[in-house]
Short mmCIF file of C-alpha atoms in Angstrom, two decimals:
data_model
loop_
_atom_site.label_atom_id
_atom_site.label_comp_id
_atom_site.label_asym_id
_atom_site.label_seq_id
_atom_site.Cartn_x
_atom_site.Cartn_y
_atom_site.Cartn_z
CA MET A 983 102.91 104.37 107.91
CA ASP A 984 105.29 104.57 110.85
CA PRO A 985 103.87 102.08 113.31
CA THR A 986 104.56 104.29 116.83
CA LYS A 987 102.38 107.37 115.76
CA SER A 988 99.45 104.83 115.30
CA LYS A 989 100.46 103.27 118.70
CA THR A 990 100.50 106.74 120.78
CA LYS A 991 96.92 108.42 119.00
CA GLY A 992 95.28 104.54 119.88
CA ASN A 993 96.81 105.07 122.93
CA LYS A 994 95.91 108.36 123.35
CA ALA A 995 92.19 108.11 122.23
CA ASN A 996 91.75 105.00 124.72
CA SER A 997 93.44 106.92 128.04
CA THR A 998 90.84 110.32 128.06
CA LEU A 999 87.54 107.59 126.82
CA THR A 1000 89.04 105.41 130.54
CA SER A 1001 91.18 107.92 132.47
CA PRO A 1002 89.34 109.19 135.39
CA THR A 1003 87.71 112.92 135.45
CA PRO A 1004 90.88 114.96 136.40
CA SER A 1005 89.82 117.14 140.20
CA PRO A 1006 90.06 120.85 138.95
CA GLU A 1007 92.49 121.68 141.75
CA LYS A 1008 94.28 119.35 139.22
CA GLN A 1009 93.88 121.66 135.70
CA PRO A 1010 95.74 124.56 135.51
CA ASN A 1011 93.17 127.43 136.10
CA GLY A 1012 93.61 131.68 135.29
CA PHE A 1013 95.48 132.04 138.11
CA ASP A 1014 99.05 129.13 137.41
CA LEU A 1015 98.63 130.80 134.18
CA GLY A 1016 99.67 134.17 135.23
CA LEU A 1017 95.62 136.18 134.76
CA GLU A 1018 93.63 138.40 136.74
CA PRO A 1019 89.62 137.42 137.77
CA LEU A 1020 87.08 139.65 136.05
CA ARG A 1021 83.75 138.13 137.60
CA ILE A 1022 82.00 134.55 139.01
CA LEU A 1023 79.93 133.82 136.00
CA GLY A 1024 78.50 130.77 138.11
CA ALA A 1025 79.03 128.31 140.51
CA CYS A 1026 78.44 124.34 139.57
CA ASP A 1027 79.06 120.61 141.07
CA TRP A 1028 82.30 119.05 140.03
CA SER A 1029 82.25 115.13 140.91
CA GLY A 1030 81.09 116.24 144.43
CA GLU A 1031 83.23 119.88 144.42
CA LEU A 1032 81.72 123.25 144.69
CA THR A 1033 84.15 125.31 141.53
CA PHE A 1034 82.69 128.43 140.53
CA LEU A 1035 83.32 129.90 136.45
CA MET A 1036 85.74 132.75 136.11
CA GLN A 1037 86.36 134.64 133.26
CA TRP A 1038 89.48 136.44 133.09
CA LYS A 1039 90.93 139.88 132.15
CA GLY A 1040 92.62 139.89 128.52
CA CYS A 1041 90.96 136.28 128.21
CA ASP A 1042 87.85 135.31 125.88
CA GLN A 1043 87.64 131.33 127.17
CA ALA A 1044 85.98 130.96 130.97
CA GLY A 1045 87.42 128.35 133.23
CA LEU A 1046 86.83 126.57 135.64
CA VAL A 1047 88.48 127.71 139.98
CA PRO A 1048 88.03 124.85 142.61
CA ALA A 1049 86.50 127.44 146.00
CA THR A 1050 88.71 126.94 148.21
CA VAL A 1051 91.30 128.53 145.46
CA LEU A 1052 88.67 130.71 144.90
CA ASN A 1053 88.08 131.39 148.08
CA ASN A 1054 91.50 132.27 149.03
CA ARG A 1055 92.63 133.17 147.16
CA CYS A 1056 89.07 136.39 145.63
CA PRO A 1057 87.14 135.96 148.72
CA GLN A 1058 85.96 139.73 148.67
CA MET A 1059 84.26 138.35 145.40
CA VAL A 1060 83.31 134.85 146.21
CA ILE A 1061 81.08 137.15 148.48
CA ALA A 1062 80.18 139.44 146.85
CA PHE A 1063 78.84 136.56 144.59
CA TYR A 1064 76.41 135.37 147.06
CA GLU A 1065 75.45 138.48 148.09
CA GLU A 1066 73.84 139.14 143.99
CA ARG A 1067 72.36 136.24 144.88
CA ILE A 1068 70.74 135.46 147.60
CA VAL A 1069 66.73 135.91 148.43
CA PHE A 1070 64.52 136.94 151.46
CA LYS A 1071 61.28 135.13 151.42
CA ASP A 1072 59.36 138.07 153.06
CA ASP A 1073 55.16 136.98 152.08
CA CYS A 1074 55.30 135.16 155.57
CA ASP A 1075 51.97 137.52 158.02
CA GLU A 1076 53.89 137.32 161.87
CA ASP A 1077 49.48 136.53 162.72
CA SER A 1078 49.21 133.32 160.73
CA LEU A 1079 50.51 130.70 162.61
CA ASP A 1080 49.13 127.84 160.74
CA SER A 1081 52.37 128.69 157.52
CA ASP A 1082 55.36 127.47 157.37
CA CYS A 1083 56.16 130.79 154.77
CA GLY A 1084 57.47 128.50 152.58
CA TYR A 1085 60.35 126.95 154.40
CA GLU A 1086 59.94 123.38 154.84
CA THR A 1087 59.00 122.04 158.24
CA THR A 1088 57.89 119.10 160.00
CA PRO A 1089 56.81 118.58 163.05
CA SER A 1090 58.90 117.41 166.44
CA PRO A 1091 58.58 114.63 167.63
CA LYS A 1092 55.97 113.37 170.54
CA LYS A 1093 57.38 111.74 173.38
CA LYS A 1094 55.48 108.78 174.73
CA ARG A 1095 55.36 109.32 178.01
CA ALA A 1096 55.44 106.61 180.95
CA PRO A 1097 52.64 105.31 182.87
CA SER A 1098 51.93 107.69 185.85
CA ALA A 1099 52.17 105.32 189.24
#
């Protein structure tokens, strides 16, 4: 057995377990590989950063792309993704002032007035 091989295997395993997950901006994505985007499959929060799961033309694997990158490279694709998923609620009666129409509301705080002299 070669001792240098066992050292690199041990060091590699330890470094992957102890190293923090790299940010999506530092990982190569389909744009870096010269692929064309096909569509956005979904969105997620990756360590506090919004990322999109992308499907690429001519590729079976999907990949994460930071929103900052995709917003600059394919803004119309990002807009279309959000437009397909936006939902407006229209089940509120205009006559009912007591209803919050499905929106979370908080009452405004009452102001304390100084006593009149």
